[in-house]
Amino acid sequence: MTGTPSPGKVSTRLRRIAELAREDRHRVLTSLHHYIDEYWLWEAFARTRKDGAPGVDGQTAEEYARDLRANLLSLLDRFKSGRYKAPPVRRKHIPKGTGDTRPIGIPTLEDKVLQRAVAMILEAVYEEEFLPCSYGFRPGRSAHQALQALWEGVMQMRGGWIFEVDIKSFYDELDVGHLRSFLDQRVRDGVLRRAVDKWLKAGVLEEGQLSYPEKGTPQGGVISPLLANIYLHEVLDKWFETEVRPRLRSKAFLVRFADDFVIVVEREEDARRVAAVLPKRLDRFGLRLHPEKTRLIRFCRPPRTGRLTKGERPETFDFLGFTHYWGRSRRGDWVVKQKTAATRVRRALREIKQWCQEHRHQPVRWQQEKLSQKLRGHYAYYGITGNSRSIGELYWRICRLWQQGLERRSQKRMGWERFLRKILRRFPLPQPRIIHRYA
C-alpha cells in the first residue's frame, strides 16, 4: 500500500460491524479481528493523539511516523499472531480540585494505536447496546448533552430528590473477572480478547517500581473508558432501567458520564429505596460508594410566591463541574440554574496564580497569548446558558492575578488603573462567551 489510505474503507467496515450487532442483540460475535488490517491500523494511528506524553519506551508520535508503514505492519503481525506484548503503563499523578491526586496511566504510542484499533471494533458493537442515559466517551455525545438532559429532566419533573453518587476509586477497583464475563455475553473473538487481557494484566511503572495490580484498568488508557462503559452498562444502566424503574411508584431517571452519575427521583420514599439498594448492587460487583461524596438531597421546586424559610430552601448539588440550584428566571419563575462549581473556580484561580508567578518575566505579548488560550478553554466548557456571571467574575479575577504578577517583576508599582490603561487595552484577553445554549 502506498500513500495514505482512504478512511472510507474503515467506515464501511464499522457500519457492517454495527449491523451485525444490531441484527441480533443476543448473538455472540466470535469473528471480528479480520476487520483489522493495515488500513484499519492507519486509521487508528490517525485517530490517536500525537501530543500526549510518551510511555515507558520514550517514543514520540513523530519518531513512530518516520517509518509508519513498517511499524504498522509489524504491529499488525504481532497482534494477529499473538506475539504482541503489552508494555507497562507509566503512572503519573495529576492534582484534583479537592487537594488529592488522580493516578493516570500513560501507554506507549504503539500501544495507544492498537488499543484504538480494538476500541473501534468494540465501540461499533456496544454502541448498539448502550442506553441513552450514558454520555461519557461515546461518539456524538458530550458532557454538555448530559448537563442538558439533566436540566430538562428536572424541569419536566418540577424537581424531586437527587441521589448524588461518587464511586470510590472506580478505575482502580473495577473487577476484571466481572468485566470478562460481561464481554463474554457479546464478544468472544479470541484475538481481540487476548489483546484486552494483556492490557488488563499489563504492569504499572511508578517511580521506577513495576507492579501488577490484580484489579482495575489504568485511567488514561485509550481503551479504558470503553471498558468502563461496558462495565457500568451492565452493573448500573441496564439494572436501573429494567429492575429499578419498573418497581418505583414515581418518575425517575439516571444521567451518567463515565463513572460520574446522578439519579433523580420524584418522590422521597422511592428515592430512599434506591439509595438503600444501590450500595448493595455495586458491592456485588466489587464497587463502593464514597461515603463523604455520596448523598441524597431534596431538590424540589420552591413555591411560586412568598419568601422561603430556611427549611423550604432546596439544597444544591454538583455534577460535571457545575453546581445545580433553583433560581428565578427573568420572568420570575423558578428554574434550575447551573454555575461553575466553587471547587473548579478555586482550582482554576490557583493554577493561574502559580502560572503568572512562574512566567511573569516572559514578554507581555507571550503571556497574553497563553492566558487567552486558557480562558478560551474555560469558556469552551463552562460557557453554558445561565453561567455568564460566574465566567465573568473569573475573567476579572484572572486579570487581577495577571496584574499582580506583572507588578512583581519590577520595582515600579503597577496599579490597577495603570494595568487597565497600559496593558489590558493594548493586550486584551478574550471576553466571557456563552458557547453552549439551551432553553
Tab-separated table of C-alpha atoms in Angstrom:
chain	number	residue	atom	x	y	z
A	1	MET	CA	0.000	0.000	0.000
A	2	THR	CA	1.332	3.426	-0.883
A	3	GLY	CA	0.176	6.801	0.320
A	4	THR	CA	-2.411	7.460	2.998
A	5	PRO	CA	-5.401	5.100	2.767
A	6	SER	CA	-8.904	6.488	2.488
A	7	PRO	CA	-10.942	6.239	5.712
A	8	GLY	CA	-13.927	5.177	3.596
A	9	LYS	CA	-12.972	1.502	3.785
A	10	VAL	CA	-12.825	1.635	7.564
A	11	SER	CA	-16.177	3.448	7.784
A	12	THR	CA	-17.815	0.755	5.645
A	13	ARG	CA	-16.453	-1.965	7.895
A	14	LEU	CA	-17.582	-0.148	11.026
A	15	ARG	CA	-21.106	0.062	9.631
A	16	ARG	CA	-21.018	-3.647	8.843
A	17	ILE	CA	-19.945	-4.481	12.411
A	18	ALA	CA	-22.749	-2.295	13.781
A	19	GLU	CA	-25.256	-4.056	11.508
A	20	LEU	CA	-24.100	-7.461	12.778
A	21	ALA	CA	-24.544	-6.305	16.352
A	22	ARG	CA	-27.952	-4.779	15.625
A	23	GLU	CA	-29.381	-7.741	13.708
A	24	ASP	CA	-29.348	-9.999	16.766
A	25	ARG	CA	-28.710	-8.357	20.123
A	26	HIS	CA	-28.311	-11.758	21.775
A	27	ARG	CA	-25.793	-13.038	19.271
A	28	VAL	CA	-22.219	-13.618	20.481
A	29	LEU	CA	-19.716	-12.318	17.918
A	30	THR	CA	-16.749	-14.673	17.538
A	31	SER	CA	-15.002	-13.427	14.388
A	32	LEU	CA	-14.183	-9.741	14.286
A	33	HIS	CA	-10.393	-9.459	14.274
A	34	HIS	CA	-10.185	-9.947	10.490
A	35	TYR	CA	-11.518	-6.410	10.076
A	36	ILE	CA	-8.252	-5.098	11.490
A	37	ASP	CA	-5.693	-4.767	8.695
A	38	GLU	CA	-3.168	-2.210	7.548
A	39	TYR	CA	-5.892	0.252	6.534
A	40	TRP	CA	-7.533	-0.129	9.932
A	41	LEU	CA	-4.288	0.492	11.839
A	42	TRP	CA	-3.553	3.509	9.674
A	43	GLU	CA	-6.933	4.958	10.629
A	44	ALA	CA	-6.297	4.066	14.290
A	45	PHE	CA	-2.996	5.953	14.129
A	46	ALA	CA	-4.781	8.954	12.583
A	47	ARG	CA	-7.277	8.961	15.476
A	48	THR	CA	-4.555	8.708	18.144
A	49	ARG	CA	-3.446	11.881	19.886
A	50	LYS	CA	0.061	12.829	18.808
A	51	ASP	CA	0.853	15.402	21.505
A	52	GLY	CA	0.472	13.150	24.545
A	53	ALA	CA	3.292	12.299	26.922
A	54	PRO	CA	5.431	9.316	25.821
A	55	GLY	CA	5.135	5.957	27.558
A	56	VAL	CA	7.815	3.804	29.164
A	57	ASP	CA	9.765	3.494	25.877
A	58	GLY	CA	10.005	7.272	25.434
A	59	GLN	CA	8.924	7.061	21.784
A	60	THR	CA	7.046	10.038	20.349
A	61	ALA	CA	4.495	10.058	17.545
A	62	GLU	CA	6.961	11.876	15.301
A	63	GLU	CA	9.557	9.140	15.754
A	64	TYR	CA	6.990	6.386	15.160
A	65	ALA	CA	5.732	8.063	11.997
A	66	ARG	CA	9.173	8.196	10.357
A	67	ASP	CA	8.704	4.617	9.193
A	68	LEU	CA	4.985	4.379	9.767
A	69	ARG	CA	4.077	1.650	7.295
A	70	ALA	CA	6.776	-0.728	8.504
A	71	ASN	CA	5.834	-0.069	12.123
A	72	LEU	CA	2.121	-0.687	11.471
A	73	LEU	CA	2.801	-3.878	9.517
A	74	SER	CA	4.984	-5.163	12.357
A	75	LEU	CA	2.286	-4.264	14.875
A	76	LEU	CA	-0.375	-5.999	12.789
A	77	ASP	CA	1.682	-9.181	12.514
A	78	ARG	CA	2.385	-9.333	16.255
A	79	PHE	CA	-1.266	-8.629	17.075
A	80	LYS	CA	-2.677	-11.318	14.760
A	81	SER	CA	-0.088	-13.944	15.748
A	82	GLY	CA	-0.458	-13.332	19.485
A	83	ARG	CA	3.173	-12.227	19.873
A	84	TYR	CA	2.257	-8.685	20.867
A	85	LYS	CA	3.309	-7.898	24.436
A	86	ALA	CA	1.500	-5.092	26.209
A	87	PRO	CA	4.172	-2.849	27.769
A	88	PRO	CA	3.708	-1.428	31.272
A	89	VAL	CA	1.924	1.906	31.555
A	90	ARG	CA	3.770	4.821	33.069
A	91	ARG	CA	1.797	6.151	36.022
A	92	LYS	CA	1.548	9.862	36.669
A	93	HIS	CA	-0.445	11.644	39.354
A	94	ILE	CA	-2.360	14.783	38.436
A	95	PRO	CA	-3.922	17.097	41.035
A	96	LYS	CA	-7.670	17.126	41.605
A	97	GLY	CA	-9.689	20.089	42.780
A	98	THR	CA	-10.052	18.531	46.253
A	99	GLY	CA	-6.337	18.624	47.042
A	100	ASP	CA	-5.594	14.952	46.390
A	101	THR	CA	-4.399	13.425	43.111
A	102	ARG	CA	-5.745	11.144	40.394
A	103	PRO	CA	-3.471	8.390	39.007
A	104	ILE	CA	-3.243	8.395	35.203
A	105	GLY	CA	-1.718	5.594	33.144
A	106	ILE	CA	0.290	6.602	30.062
A	107	PRO	CA	0.668	3.787	27.478
A	108	THR	CA	3.319	3.764	24.768
A	109	LEU	CA	2.441	5.298	21.398
A	110	GLU	CA	2.239	1.896	19.693
A	111	ASP	CA	0.051	0.542	22.484
A	112	LYS	CA	-2.279	3.516	22.046
A	113	VAL	CA	-2.620	2.750	18.332
A	114	LEU	CA	-3.510	-0.899	18.914
A	115	GLN	CA	-5.874	-0.021	21.754
A	116	ARG	CA	-7.588	2.453	19.427
A	117	ALA	CA	-7.907	-0.204	16.719
A	118	VAL	CA	-9.536	-2.699	19.093
A	119	ALA	CA	-11.688	0.002	20.701
A	120	MET	CA	-13.074	0.959	17.288
A	121	ILE	CA	-14.466	-2.561	16.853
A	122	LEU	CA	-15.819	-2.870	20.394
A	123	GLU	CA	-17.359	0.582	20.151
A	124	ALA	CA	-19.200	-0.341	16.935
A	125	VAL	CA	-20.652	-3.368	18.748
A	126	TYR	CA	-21.561	-1.752	22.049
A	127	GLU	CA	-22.991	1.460	20.639
A	128	GLU	CA	-25.893	-0.782	19.672
A	129	GLU	CA	-26.175	-1.855	23.326
A	130	PHE	CA	-25.568	1.283	25.359
A	131	LEU	CA	-28.583	3.164	26.721
A	132	PRO	CA	-29.425	6.861	26.207
A	133	CYS	CA	-28.635	7.681	29.857
A	134	SER	CA	-24.896	7.195	29.205
A	135	TYR	CA	-22.961	10.174	27.798
A	136	GLY	CA	-19.277	9.736	28.628
A	137	PHE	CA	-16.681	8.859	25.983
A	138	ARG	CA	-19.212	7.934	23.337
A	139	PRO	CA	-19.236	9.177	19.718
A	140	GLY	CA	-21.563	12.126	19.209
A	141	ARG	CA	-22.155	12.560	22.953
A	142	SER	CA	-20.692	15.049	25.395
A	143	ALA	CA	-20.776	16.333	28.944
A	144	HIS	CA	-22.897	19.280	27.814
A	145	GLN	CA	-25.544	16.928	26.451
A	146	ALA	CA	-25.563	15.165	29.814
A	147	LEU	CA	-25.998	18.513	31.562
A	148	GLN	CA	-28.842	19.483	29.239
A	149	ALA	CA	-30.571	16.111	29.696
A	150	LEU	CA	-30.337	16.522	33.466
A	151	TRP	CA	-31.682	20.081	33.270
A	152	GLU	CA	-34.600	19.108	31.044
A	153	GLY	CA	-35.465	16.067	33.159
A	154	VAL	CA	-35.511	18.001	36.432
A	155	MET	CA	-37.516	20.844	34.900
A	156	GLN	CA	-40.127	18.454	33.472
A	157	MET	CA	-40.349	16.661	36.793
A	158	ARG	CA	-40.506	20.030	38.603
A	159	GLY	CA	-37.807	18.902	40.960
A	160	GLY	CA	-37.597	15.927	43.215
A	161	TRP	CA	-34.882	14.066	45.108
A	162	ILE	CA	-31.313	13.899	43.846
A	163	PHE	CA	-29.083	10.952	44.652
A	164	GLU	CA	-25.612	12.396	44.071
A	165	VAL	CA	-23.257	9.418	43.695
A	166	ASP	CA	-19.493	9.019	43.730
A	167	ILE	CA	-17.902	5.594	43.181
A	168	LYS	CA	-14.703	5.343	45.179
A	169	SER	CA	-11.600	4.674	43.014
A	170	PHE	CA	-13.705	3.157	40.240
A	171	TYR	CA	-10.923	2.591	37.702
A	172	ASP	CA	-8.692	1.019	40.364
A	173	GLU	CA	-11.423	-1.209	41.849
A	174	LEU	CA	-13.045	-2.478	38.645
A	175	ASP	CA	-13.192	-6.284	38.867
A	176	VAL	CA	-11.590	-7.773	35.753
A	177	GLY	CA	-13.341	-11.115	36.315
A	178	HIS	CA	-16.756	-9.491	36.055
A	179	LEU	CA	-15.570	-7.449	33.062
A	180	ARG	CA	-14.536	-10.614	31.234
A	181	SER	CA	-17.927	-12.167	31.925
A	182	PHE	CA	-19.669	-9.067	30.532
A	183	LEU	CA	-17.536	-9.209	27.375
A	184	ASP	CA	-18.348	-12.928	27.021
A	185	GLN	CA	-22.001	-12.046	26.534
A	186	ARG	CA	-21.262	-10.202	23.295
A	187	VAL	CA	-17.665	-10.577	22.026
A	188	ARG	CA	-15.669	-13.815	22.145
A	189	ASP	CA	-13.239	-13.206	19.327
A	190	GLY	CA	-10.050	-14.899	20.568
A	191	VAL	CA	-7.585	-12.428	19.040
A	192	LEU	CA	-9.399	-9.350	20.374
A	193	ARG	CA	-9.984	-10.840	23.816
A	194	ARG	CA	-6.353	-11.921	24.089
A	195	ALA	CA	-5.252	-8.331	23.480
A	196	VAL	CA	-7.738	-6.980	26.035
A	197	ASP	CA	-6.500	-9.490	28.622
A	198	LYS	CA	-2.914	-8.396	28.018
A	199	TRP	CA	-3.849	-4.785	28.682
A	200	LEU	CA	-5.701	-5.729	31.850
A	201	LYS	CA	-2.622	-7.617	33.063
A	202	ALA	CA	-0.056	-5.025	31.937
A	203	GLY	CA	2.185	-3.745	34.676
A	204	VAL	CA	2.309	-0.233	36.106
A	205	LEU	CA	5.625	1.617	36.317
A	206	GLU	CA	5.696	4.272	39.024
A	207	GLU	CA	8.866	5.924	40.334
A	208	GLY	CA	10.974	3.097	38.945
A	209	GLN	CA	8.891	0.372	40.603
A	210	LEU	CA	6.987	-2.130	38.444
A	211	SER	CA	3.787	-3.611	39.896
A	212	TYR	CA	0.979	-5.796	38.561
A	213	PRO	CA	-2.406	-4.793	40.050
A	214	GLU	CA	-4.978	-7.584	40.220
A	215	LYS	CA	-7.910	-5.200	39.799
A	216	GLY	CA	-8.780	-2.193	37.714
A	217	THR	CA	-7.901	-0.731	34.341
A	218	PRO	CA	-5.486	2.231	34.134
A	219	GLN	CA	-7.320	5.530	33.854
A	220	GLY	CA	-5.808	7.309	30.867
A	221	GLY	CA	-5.529	4.301	28.564
A	222	VAL	CA	-7.251	4.593	25.199
A	223	ILE	CA	-9.468	1.549	25.743
A	224	SER	CA	-10.141	2.135	29.462
A	225	PRO	CA	-13.159	4.477	29.049
A	226	LEU	CA	-14.874	1.973	26.752
A	227	LEU	CA	-14.244	-0.925	29.146
A	228	ALA	CA	-15.578	1.246	31.980
A	229	ASN	CA	-18.730	1.990	29.971
A	230	ILE	CA	-19.256	-1.715	29.281
A	231	TYR	CA	-18.849	-2.456	32.988
A	232	LEU	CA	-21.257	0.227	34.202
A	233	HIS	CA	-23.725	-0.529	31.401
A	234	GLU	CA	-24.184	-3.991	32.890
A	235	VAL	CA	-23.819	-3.081	36.563
A	236	LEU	CA	-25.819	0.157	36.618
A	237	ASP	CA	-27.605	1.285	33.449
A	238	LYS	CA	-29.432	-1.930	32.499
A	239	TRP	CA	-30.184	-2.726	36.127
A	240	PHE	CA	-31.721	0.700	36.739
A	241	GLU	CA	-33.833	0.640	33.561
A	242	THR	CA	-35.068	-2.964	33.777
A	243	GLU	CA	-35.250	-3.660	37.517
A	244	VAL	CA	-35.381	-0.405	39.464
A	245	ARG	CA	-37.591	1.984	37.499
A	246	PRO	CA	-40.458	-0.510	36.927
A	247	ARG	CA	-40.681	-1.069	40.707
A	248	LEU	CA	-40.910	2.615	41.648
A	249	ARG	CA	-44.211	4.404	42.179
A	250	SER	CA	-42.988	7.714	40.785
A	251	LYS	CA	-40.868	9.023	37.920
A	252	ALA	CA	-37.114	8.530	37.994
A	253	PHE	CA	-34.189	8.815	35.593
A	254	LEU	CA	-30.434	8.363	35.526
A	255	VAL	CA	-27.751	10.521	33.869
A	256	ARG	CA	-24.252	9.066	33.726
A	257	PHE	CA	-20.973	10.408	32.339
A	258	ALA	CA	-18.322	7.679	32.710
A	259	ASP	CA	-18.261	6.885	36.445
A	260	ASP	CA	-19.984	10.143	37.466
A	261	PHE	CA	-23.763	9.904	37.698
A	262	VAL	CA	-26.855	11.235	39.414
A	263	ILE	CA	-30.246	9.601	39.923
A	264	VAL	CA	-33.305	11.862	40.021
A	265	VAL	CA	-36.463	10.526	41.689
A	266	GLU	CA	-39.783	12.308	42.024
A	267	ARG	CA	-40.859	11.048	45.488
A	268	GLU	CA	-38.865	10.776	48.685
A	269	GLU	CA	-39.912	7.210	49.548
A	270	ASP	CA	-38.776	5.959	46.137
A	271	ALA	CA	-35.539	7.886	46.391
A	272	ARG	CA	-34.729	6.306	49.744
A	273	ARG	CA	-35.453	2.849	48.312
A	274	VAL	CA	-32.953	3.496	45.512
A	275	ALA	CA	-30.403	4.881	47.973
A	276	ALA	CA	-30.756	1.722	50.083
A	277	VAL	CA	-30.385	-0.804	47.268
A	278	LEU	CA	-27.676	0.858	45.129
A	279	PRO	CA	-24.750	0.197	47.537
A	280	LYS	CA	-25.682	-3.488	47.637
A	281	ARG	CA	-25.801	-3.656	43.860
A	282	LEU	CA	-22.370	-2.041	43.473
A	283	ASP	CA	-20.844	-4.137	46.258
A	284	ARG	CA	-21.881	-7.274	44.384
A	285	PHE	CA	-19.533	-6.206	41.579
A	286	GLY	CA	-16.650	-5.029	43.728
A	287	LEU	CA	-17.502	-1.320	43.816
A	288	ARG	CA	-18.026	1.002	46.774
A	289	LEU	CA	-19.692	4.368	47.232
A	290	HIS	CA	-17.597	7.221	48.570
A	291	PRO	CA	-19.157	7.900	51.999
A	292	GLU	CA	-18.337	11.622	52.004
A	293	LYS	CA	-19.263	12.408	48.398
A	294	THR	CA	-22.478	10.390	48.100
A	295	ARG	CA	-25.681	11.953	49.427
A	296	LEU	CA	-29.422	12.128	48.927
A	297	ILE	CA	-30.791	15.666	48.826
A	298	ARG	CA	-34.174	17.321	48.480
A	299	PHE	CA	-34.318	19.333	45.254
A	300	CYS	CA	-37.992	20.243	44.930
A	301	ARG	CA	-39.091	23.418	43.171
A	302	PRO	CA	-39.797	26.221	45.673
A	303	PRO	CA	-43.336	27.629	45.963
A	304	ARG	CA	-44.294	30.275	43.430
A	305	THR	CA	-44.942	33.051	45.923
A	306	GLY	CA	-43.761	34.113	49.345
A	307	ARG	CA	-40.336	34.182	50.951
A	308	LEU	CA	-38.654	30.881	51.621
A	309	THR	CA	-37.863	29.808	55.142
A	310	LYS	CA	-34.592	28.019	55.838
A	311	GLY	CA	-36.284	24.626	55.793
A	312	GLU	CA	-38.016	25.318	52.467
A	313	ARG	CA	-34.861	26.203	50.549
A	314	PRO	CA	-33.821	23.320	48.315
A	315	GLU	CA	-30.254	22.115	48.543
A	316	THR	CA	-27.753	22.291	45.718
A	317	PHE	CA	-25.667	19.554	44.125
A	318	ASP	CA	-22.624	19.324	41.868
A	319	PHE	CA	-22.331	17.348	38.655
A	320	LEU	CA	-19.673	17.533	35.929
A	321	GLY	CA	-18.092	20.662	37.369
A	322	PHE	CA	-21.323	22.640	37.770
A	323	THR	CA	-23.405	23.483	40.821
A	324	HIS	CA	-27.126	22.987	40.153
A	325	TYR	CA	-29.573	25.177	42.071
A	326	TRP	CA	-33.038	26.736	41.868
A	327	GLY	CA	-33.128	30.393	40.874
A	328	ARG	CA	-35.535	32.943	39.458
A	329	SER	CA	-35.781	33.456	35.712
A	330	ARG	CA	-36.175	36.918	34.191
A	331	ARG	CA	-39.954	36.393	34.301
A	332	GLY	CA	-39.803	35.498	37.978
A	333	ASP	CA	-40.369	31.758	37.602
A	334	TRP	CA	-38.314	29.153	39.468
A	335	VAL	CA	-35.908	27.374	37.115
A	336	VAL	CA	-32.909	25.099	37.532
A	337	LYS	CA	-29.683	27.011	37.027
A	338	GLN	CA	-26.122	25.797	36.580
A	339	LYS	CA	-22.984	27.670	37.573
A	340	THR	CA	-19.320	26.768	37.792
A	341	ALA	CA	-18.715	24.752	40.959
A	342	ALA	CA	-16.734	26.624	43.610
A	343	THR	CA	-14.072	23.900	43.698
A	344	ARG	CA	-13.451	24.331	39.962
A	345	VAL	CA	-13.190	28.112	40.324
A	346	ARG	CA	-10.673	27.797	43.149
A	347	ARG	CA	-8.616	25.280	41.204
A	348	ALA	CA	-8.566	27.465	38.089
A	349	LEU	CA	-7.509	30.550	40.053
A	350	ARG	CA	-4.843	28.613	41.953
A	351	GLU	CA	-3.345	27.324	38.701
A	352	ILE	CA	-3.459	30.763	37.037
A	353	LYS	CA	-1.841	32.418	40.054
A	354	GLN	CA	1.015	29.933	40.020
A	355	TRP	CA	1.382	30.300	36.252
A	356	CYS	CA	1.551	34.097	36.467
A	357	GLN	CA	4.225	33.898	39.157
A	358	GLU	CA	6.341	31.439	37.180
A	359	HIS	CA	6.107	33.314	33.866
A	360	ARG	CA	5.970	36.961	34.961
A	361	HIS	CA	9.321	37.716	33.285
A	362	GLN	CA	8.154	36.496	29.867
A	363	PRO	CA	7.180	39.112	27.240
A	364	VAL	CA	3.717	40.546	27.821
A	365	ARG	CA	2.572	39.561	24.332
A	366	TRP	CA	3.542	35.935	25.037
A	367	GLN	CA	1.718	35.987	28.372
A	368	GLN	CA	-1.373	37.404	26.691
A	369	GLU	CA	-1.431	34.587	24.108
A	370	LYS	CA	-1.079	31.853	26.733
A	371	LEU	CA	-3.670	33.356	29.078
A	372	SER	CA	-6.036	33.791	26.140
A	373	GLN	CA	-5.717	30.085	25.346
A	374	LYS	CA	-6.536	29.189	28.943
A	375	LEU	CA	-9.577	31.473	29.023
A	376	ARG	CA	-10.925	30.180	25.711
A	377	GLY	CA	-10.581	26.638	27.027
A	378	HIS	CA	-12.512	27.619	30.153
A	379	TYR	CA	-15.281	29.288	28.144
A	380	ALA	CA	-15.471	26.249	25.825
A	381	TYR	CA	-16.568	24.107	28.762
A	382	TYR	CA	-18.139	26.458	31.319
A	383	GLY	CA	-19.729	28.881	28.849
A	384	ILE	CA	-23.268	27.490	29.145
A	385	THR	CA	-26.654	29.184	29.386
A	386	GLY	CA	-27.092	30.924	32.725
A	387	ASN	CA	-23.400	30.882	33.698
A	388	SER	CA	-22.451	34.357	32.430
A	389	ARG	CA	-21.935	35.792	35.910
A	390	SER	CA	-19.573	33.039	37.001
A	391	ILE	CA	-17.304	33.154	33.963
A	392	GLY	CA	-17.436	36.961	34.015
A	393	GLU	CA	-16.200	37.056	37.605
A	394	LEU	CA	-13.442	34.591	36.742
A	395	TYR	CA	-12.325	36.802	33.856
A	396	TRP	CA	-11.800	39.804	36.110
A	397	ARG	CA	-10.105	37.776	38.843
A	398	ILE	CA	-7.657	36.404	36.272
A	399	CYS	CA	-6.999	39.951	35.075
A	400	ARG	CA	-6.205	40.904	38.676
A	401	LEU	CA	-3.815	37.937	39.050
A	402	TRP	CA	-2.082	38.944	35.811
A	403	GLN	CA	-1.704	42.491	37.062
A	404	GLN	CA	-0.225	41.291	40.354
A	405	GLY	CA	2.206	39.029	38.517
A	406	LEU	CA	3.410	41.836	36.244
A	407	GLU	CA	3.709	44.169	39.212
A	408	ARG	CA	6.138	41.839	40.979
A	409	ARG	CA	8.620	41.758	38.124
A	410	SER	CA	9.782	45.365	38.518
A	411	GLN	CA	10.480	47.938	41.225
A	412	LYS	CA	7.919	50.284	39.748
A	413	ARG	CA	4.413	49.730	41.123
A	414	MET	CA	1.692	48.979	38.585
A	415	GLY	CA	-1.694	49.916	39.970
A	416	TRP	CA	-4.988	48.534	38.719
A	417	GLU	CA	-5.858	51.654	36.722
A	418	ARG	CA	-2.462	51.679	35.020
A	419	PHE	CA	-2.805	47.979	34.214
A	420	LEU	CA	-6.194	48.575	32.574
A	421	ARG	CA	-4.888	51.532	30.586
A	422	LYS	CA	-1.411	50.348	29.596
A	423	ILE	CA	-1.685	46.543	29.462
A	424	LEU	CA	-5.241	45.258	29.112
A	425	ARG	CA	-6.203	47.852	26.481
A	426	ARG	CA	-3.148	47.010	24.382
A	427	PHE	CA	-3.087	43.263	25.116
A	428	PRO	CA	-6.747	42.342	25.686
A	429	LEU	CA	-7.857	38.965	26.956
A	430	PRO	CA	-10.907	37.272	25.368
A	431	GLN	CA	-14.171	38.394	26.892
A	432	PRO	CA	-16.531	35.835	28.507
A	433	ARG	CA	-18.706	33.978	25.982
A	434	ILE	CA	-21.641	31.595	26.170
A	435	ILE	CA	-20.803	28.724	23.821
A	436	HIS	CA	-23.459	26.141	24.697
A	437	ARG	CA	-27.038	27.361	24.657
A	438	TYR	CA	-30.228	25.578	25.592
A	439	ALA	CA	-33.632	26.659	26.810
